[in-house]
Amino acid sequence: MDGRNSRTVHGIHHITAICGNAQENLDFYAGVLGMRLVKRSVNQDDPGTYHLFYADAEGHPGSDLTFFPWDQMPKGRLGTGLTVEVPLAVPVDSLGYWADRLTHYGVDMGEPATRFGERVLPVRDPHGLEISLVETADRRLFTPWDGSPVPQERQIRGLHSARIWERDLARTANFLHAALGFVKLAEEDGWVRFGVEGGGSGNIIEVRELPDRRIGEWGVGTVHHIAYRVTDDEDELAVRSQVITAGGRPTDVIDRFWFKS
């Protein structure tokens, strides 16, 4: 992206996944993880389906993890072309608290690890979605939720990143840069980390190239889409034009009533 007219997104606005039973989803994300259900809407493309939004107390952009409850849909299949993990930001020195809390509720967890210098606790939600809790001191817009069962000093701060499998890293890297403004930050254990200006929540994308892995399939327990945030209507149209130039096929701008996409 060269030239004064190029635009960038400013991180992730929200990530939407597919879940099973809506009450089980609510019990986990609000009851166990302590996130606030800031909005219960409907899927505008399928109005018979709820759209559940979990975030901080004020629903700041970059703090939203949202779900479509399609409990009749088969389980998804992880593979290339899909987001395979949703890392969530937690305060530094809080993974001990979270491990104890999740053990108490019988949550499926992996072994703690260190990725790109950050401590990480892998977690699987009740419907199979791979998430993780990542300790970070990154500055971000965050308002604690007084009604959370989790103490304010331990609460989830927002989205940390998204982890994606792709067959062709070079094509993905070019699109992330040319269309959205991400730049390569680091490589580790087969993963490449990209970042974008703006700071705060969700300004990281991590990609792993798996050329021989089969293509993933949507279903319960998989990510439906990532939405990126821009400053205003002008920026949105400019980024849309960059997406086209980079080989993407965007829709026209759609009014979602509380944001445009």
Tab-separated table of C-alpha atoms in Angstrom:
chain	number	residue	atom	x	y	z
A	1	MET	CA	0.000	0.000	0.000
A	2	ASP	CA	1.849	3.007	-1.280
A	3	GLY	CA	0.655	6.540	-1.793
A	4	ARG	CA	-1.193	9.088	0.242
A	5	ASN	CA	-4.628	7.851	-0.758
A	6	SER	CA	-4.242	4.316	0.649
A	7	ARG	CA	-6.357	3.500	3.692
A	8	THR	CA	-6.141	0.898	6.418
A	9	VAL	CA	-8.623	-0.758	8.667
A	10	HIS	CA	-7.970	-0.150	12.374
A	11	GLY	CA	-8.279	-3.687	13.661
A	12	ILE	CA	-11.145	-6.101	14.101
A	13	HIS	CA	-14.610	-4.697	14.781
A	14	HIS	CA	-16.151	-8.055	15.751
A	15	ILE	CA	-15.876	-11.764	15.106
A	16	THR	CA	-19.026	-13.826	14.519
A	17	ALA	CA	-19.162	-17.582	15.079
A	18	ILE	CA	-21.797	-20.314	14.773
A	19	CYS	CA	-23.010	-21.960	17.965
A	20	GLY	CA	-25.549	-24.559	18.982
A	21	ASN	CA	-28.130	-24.014	21.729
A	22	ALA	CA	-28.460	-20.291	22.514
A	23	GLN	CA	-28.951	-20.775	26.262
A	24	GLU	CA	-25.828	-22.917	26.536
A	25	ASN	CA	-23.923	-20.230	24.641
A	26	LEU	CA	-25.219	-17.522	27.006
A	27	ASP	CA	-24.410	-19.596	30.097
A	28	PHE	CA	-20.803	-19.971	28.956
A	29	TYR	CA	-19.938	-16.521	27.626
A	30	ALA	CA	-21.857	-14.470	30.192
A	31	GLY	CA	-21.945	-16.910	33.103
A	32	VAL	CA	-18.482	-18.466	32.911
A	33	LEU	CA	-16.385	-15.962	30.926
A	34	GLY	CA	-18.238	-13.017	32.428
A	35	MET	CA	-18.748	-11.077	29.193
A	36	ARG	CA	-21.802	-8.847	28.930
A	37	LEU	CA	-24.610	-9.718	26.526
A	38	VAL	CA	-24.772	-6.191	25.111
A	39	LYS	CA	-27.261	-6.932	22.351
A	40	ARG	CA	-29.680	-9.668	21.328
A	41	SER	CA	-30.695	-9.045	17.754
A	42	VAL	CA	-31.471	-11.221	14.738
A	43	ASN	CA	-29.407	-12.323	11.779
A	44	GLN	CA	-30.580	-9.817	9.161
A	45	ASP	CA	-30.029	-12.374	6.386
A	46	ASP	CA	-31.934	-15.040	8.363
A	47	PRO	CA	-34.382	-13.173	10.654
A	48	GLY	CA	-35.509	-16.381	12.338
A	49	THR	CA	-32.063	-16.689	13.950
A	50	TYR	CA	-30.816	-14.769	16.976
A	51	HIS	CA	-27.621	-12.724	16.784
A	52	LEU	CA	-25.990	-12.597	20.228
A	53	PHE	CA	-23.327	-9.964	20.988
A	54	TYR	CA	-20.904	-10.373	23.914
A	55	ALA	CA	-18.504	-7.552	24.778
A	56	ASP	CA	-17.357	-5.232	27.545
A	57	ALA	CA	-19.890	-3.098	29.427
A	58	GLU	CA	-20.245	-0.561	26.609
A	59	GLY	CA	-19.740	-2.803	23.592
A	60	HIS	CA	-16.639	-0.993	22.373
A	61	PRO	CA	-15.578	-1.873	18.802
A	62	GLY	CA	-13.039	-4.664	19.031
A	63	SER	CA	-14.573	-6.154	22.159
A	64	ASP	CA	-17.443	-8.002	20.448
A	65	LEU	CA	-17.583	-11.764	19.966
A	66	THR	CA	-20.964	-12.568	18.425
A	67	PHE	CA	-22.885	-15.734	17.577
A	68	PHE	CA	-25.542	-17.125	15.280
A	69	PRO	CA	-27.265	-20.012	17.138
A	70	TRP	CA	-27.943	-22.601	14.429
A	71	ASP	CA	-28.375	-25.649	16.624
A	72	GLN	CA	-29.708	-27.798	13.749
A	73	MET	CA	-26.536	-27.273	11.708
A	74	PRO	CA	-23.914	-30.059	11.725
A	75	LYS	CA	-20.605	-29.437	13.465
A	76	GLY	CA	-18.097	-27.560	11.378
A	77	ARG	CA	-14.783	-28.892	10.130
A	78	LEU	CA	-11.582	-26.957	10.714
A	79	GLY	CA	-9.479	-26.490	7.622
A	80	THR	CA	-7.885	-23.938	5.364
A	81	GLY	CA	-9.842	-20.819	4.569
A	82	LEU	CA	-11.272	-20.591	8.086
A	83	THR	CA	-10.463	-18.773	11.298
A	84	VAL	CA	-9.470	-21.659	13.540
A	85	GLU	CA	-9.098	-19.844	16.870
A	86	VAL	CA	-10.383	-16.649	18.489
A	87	PRO	CA	-7.878	-15.306	21.065
A	88	LEU	CA	-9.348	-13.009	23.730
A	89	ALA	CA	-7.296	-10.481	25.716
A	90	VAL	CA	-7.025	-10.758	29.495
A	91	PRO	CA	-4.855	-8.767	31.927
A	92	VAL	CA	-1.276	-9.782	32.638
A	93	ASP	CA	-0.911	-12.307	35.498
A	94	SER	CA	-4.525	-13.460	35.277
A	95	LEU	CA	-4.183	-16.902	33.636
A	96	GLY	CA	-3.891	-18.587	37.028
A	97	TYR	CA	-7.260	-17.155	38.017
A	98	TRP	CA	-8.783	-18.211	34.706
A	99	ALA	CA	-7.390	-21.742	34.842
A	100	ASP	CA	-8.915	-22.219	38.304
A	101	ARG	CA	-12.252	-20.753	37.236
A	102	LEU	CA	-12.512	-22.815	34.063
A	103	THR	CA	-11.500	-25.985	35.913
A	104	HIS	CA	-14.277	-25.328	38.419
A	105	TYR	CA	-16.823	-25.220	35.585
A	106	GLY	CA	-15.397	-28.276	33.814
A	107	VAL	CA	-14.342	-26.341	30.709
A	108	ASP	CA	-12.173	-28.116	28.144
A	109	MET	CA	-8.708	-26.500	28.199
A	110	GLY	CA	-5.349	-27.092	26.578
A	111	GLU	CA	-1.926	-26.629	28.108
A	112	PRO	CA	-0.738	-23.069	28.784
A	113	ALA	CA	1.785	-21.886	26.216
A	114	THR	CA	3.793	-18.851	25.180
A	115	ARG	CA	3.214	-17.362	21.735
A	116	PHE	CA	5.077	-14.346	20.435
A	117	GLY	CA	6.149	-13.607	24.021
A	118	GLU	CA	2.590	-13.714	25.410
A	119	ARG	CA	1.171	-16.296	27.816
A	120	VAL	CA	-1.824	-18.140	26.333
A	121	LEU	CA	-4.434	-20.564	27.679
A	122	PRO	CA	-6.252	-22.515	24.914
A	123	VAL	CA	-9.954	-23.152	25.607
A	124	ARG	CA	-12.777	-24.921	23.777
A	125	ASP	CA	-16.317	-23.606	24.274
A	126	PRO	CA	-19.332	-25.929	24.808
A	127	HIS	CA	-20.025	-26.164	21.067
A	128	GLY	CA	-16.446	-26.758	19.965
A	129	LEU	CA	-15.255	-23.240	19.094
A	130	GLU	CA	-11.518	-22.895	19.708
A	131	ILE	CA	-10.806	-19.747	21.717
A	132	SER	CA	-7.906	-18.761	23.934
A	133	LEU	CA	-7.123	-16.289	26.694
A	134	VAL	CA	-4.015	-14.189	26.048
A	135	GLU	CA	-2.283	-12.076	28.655
A	136	THR	CA	-1.555	-8.633	27.247
A	137	ALA	CA	-0.935	-5.133	28.538
A	138	ASP	CA	-1.900	-3.519	25.219
A	139	ARG	CA	-3.883	-0.325	25.673
A	140	ARG	CA	-7.463	-0.597	24.471
A	141	LEU	CA	-10.909	0.901	25.020
A	142	PHE	CA	-12.450	-1.130	27.817
A	143	THR	CA	-15.226	-0.553	30.330
A	144	PRO	CA	-15.631	-3.228	33.028
A	145	TRP	CA	-19.075	-4.722	33.529
A	146	ASP	CA	-20.321	-4.308	37.090
A	147	GLY	CA	-22.721	-7.244	36.665
A	148	SER	CA	-20.026	-9.719	35.659
A	149	PRO	CA	-19.336	-12.759	37.857
A	150	VAL	CA	-15.643	-12.133	37.092
A	151	PRO	CA	-13.810	-9.449	39.124
A	152	GLN	CA	-13.100	-6.271	37.177
A	153	GLU	CA	-9.339	-6.763	37.350
A	154	ARG	CA	-9.648	-10.216	35.680
A	155	GLN	CA	-12.291	-9.497	33.041
A	156	ILE	CA	-11.809	-10.173	29.325
A	157	ARG	CA	-10.657	-6.928	27.694
A	158	GLY	CA	-11.758	-7.618	24.127
A	159	LEU	CA	-10.522	-9.413	21.052
A	160	HIS	CA	-6.804	-10.034	20.890
A	161	SER	CA	-6.474	-11.449	17.359
A	162	ALA	CA	-7.700	-14.092	14.928
A	163	ARG	CA	-5.764	-17.231	13.927
A	164	ILE	CA	-6.313	-18.445	10.357
A	165	TRP	CA	-5.196	-21.429	8.290
A	166	GLU	CA	-4.549	-20.808	4.587
A	167	ARG	CA	-3.142	-22.858	1.710
A	168	ASP	CA	-1.149	-19.983	0.198
A	169	LEU	CA	0.499	-17.619	2.669
A	170	ALA	CA	1.853	-15.268	0.012
A	171	ARG	CA	-1.591	-14.580	-1.483
A	172	THR	CA	-3.113	-14.045	1.948
A	173	ALA	CA	-0.291	-11.757	3.054
A	174	ASN	CA	-0.627	-9.701	-0.127
A	175	PHE	CA	-4.375	-9.316	0.376
A	176	LEU	CA	-4.036	-8.376	4.042
A	177	HIS	CA	-1.525	-5.696	3.081
A	178	ALA	CA	-2.944	-4.363	-0.192
A	179	ALA	CA	-6.616	-4.402	0.798
A	180	LEU	CA	-6.561	-3.817	4.559
A	181	GLY	CA	-3.168	-2.352	5.453
A	182	PHE	CA	-1.741	-5.129	7.649
A	183	VAL	CA	2.053	-5.496	7.797
A	184	LYS	CA	4.141	-8.485	8.811
A	185	LEU	CA	5.371	-8.301	12.404
A	186	ALA	CA	6.945	-11.662	13.257
A	187	GLU	CA	7.172	-15.406	12.556
A	188	GLU	CA	7.107	-18.242	15.088
A	189	ASP	CA	6.483	-22.008	14.905
A	190	GLY	CA	4.943	-21.818	11.438
A	191	TRP	CA	2.690	-18.870	12.287
A	192	VAL	CA	3.099	-15.403	10.771
A	193	ARG	CA	1.799	-12.435	12.763
A	194	PHE	CA	0.435	-9.360	10.976
A	195	GLY	CA	-0.545	-6.090	12.612
A	196	VAL	CA	-2.291	-2.902	11.613
A	197	GLU	CA	-2.152	0.671	12.873
A	198	GLY	CA	-4.711	1.859	15.382
A	199	GLY	CA	-3.718	-0.219	18.369
A	200	GLY	CA	-6.216	-1.469	20.896
A	201	SER	CA	-8.406	-4.519	20.481
A	202	GLY	CA	-8.066	-6.960	17.631
A	203	ASN	CA	-5.244	-5.348	15.655
A	204	ILE	CA	-3.479	-8.685	15.027
A	205	ILE	CA	-4.049	-11.456	12.483
A	206	GLU	CA	-2.003	-14.676	12.639
A	207	VAL	CA	-1.799	-16.956	9.593
A	208	ARG	CA	-0.384	-20.453	9.158
A	209	GLU	CA	0.245	-21.906	5.714
A	210	LEU	CA	-0.994	-25.504	5.365
A	211	PRO	CA	-0.953	-26.242	1.614
A	212	ASP	CA	-1.961	-29.888	1.989
A	213	ARG	CA	-4.737	-29.372	4.530
A	214	ARG	CA	-8.292	-29.832	3.324
A	215	ILE	CA	-10.602	-26.838	3.057
A	216	GLY	CA	-12.661	-26.118	6.158
A	217	GLU	CA	-16.441	-26.174	6.349
A	218	TRP	CA	-18.815	-23.885	8.210
A	219	GLY	CA	-20.849	-25.437	10.995
A	220	VAL	CA	-21.437	-25.341	14.735
A	221	GLY	CA	-18.191	-24.451	16.486
A	222	THR	CA	-16.606	-22.495	13.620
A	223	VAL	CA	-16.151	-18.816	12.829
A	224	HIS	CA	-18.645	-17.356	10.348
A	225	HIS	CA	-16.836	-14.075	9.594
A	226	ILE	CA	-14.433	-11.394	10.764
A	227	ALA	CA	-15.545	-7.760	10.541
A	228	TYR	CA	-12.878	-5.045	10.435
A	229	ARG	CA	-13.361	-1.510	11.696
A	230	VAL	CA	-12.899	1.729	9.799
A	231	THR	CA	-13.221	5.364	10.840
A	232	ASP	CA	-16.163	6.556	8.757
A	233	ASP	CA	-18.164	6.120	5.528
A	234	GLU	CA	-15.382	7.605	3.420
A	235	ASP	CA	-12.830	5.165	4.802
A	236	GLU	CA	-15.230	2.276	4.283
A	237	LEU	CA	-15.677	3.091	0.606
A	238	ALA	CA	-11.937	3.584	0.133
A	239	VAL	CA	-11.118	0.219	1.721
A	240	ARG	CA	-13.880	-1.402	-0.344
A	241	SER	CA	-12.165	-0.100	-3.475
A	242	GLN	CA	-8.843	-1.530	-2.273
A	243	VAL	CA	-10.486	-4.904	-1.683
A	244	ILE	CA	-11.665	-4.924	-5.312
A	245	THR	CA	-8.233	-3.926	-6.603
A	246	ALA	CA	-6.663	-6.714	-4.526
A	247	GLY	CA	-8.975	-9.285	-6.115
A	248	GLY	CA	-11.780	-9.434	-3.564
A	249	ARG	CA	-15.493	-9.392	-4.283
A	250	PRO	CA	-17.177	-7.153	-1.686
A	251	THR	CA	-20.902	-6.506	-1.421
A	252	ASP	CA	-22.371	-3.051	-1.685
A	253	VAL	CA	-22.472	-1.163	1.622
A	254	ILE	CA	-25.259	-2.581	3.816
A	255	ASP	CA	-26.933	-0.603	6.604
A	256	ARG	CA	-26.994	-2.879	9.665
A	257	PHE	CA	-28.788	-0.145	11.670
A	258	TRP	CA	-26.120	0.215	14.367
A	259	PHE	CA	-23.237	0.037	11.883
A	260	LYS	CA	-22.699	-0.188	8.109
A	261	SER	CA	-20.851	-3.090	6.519
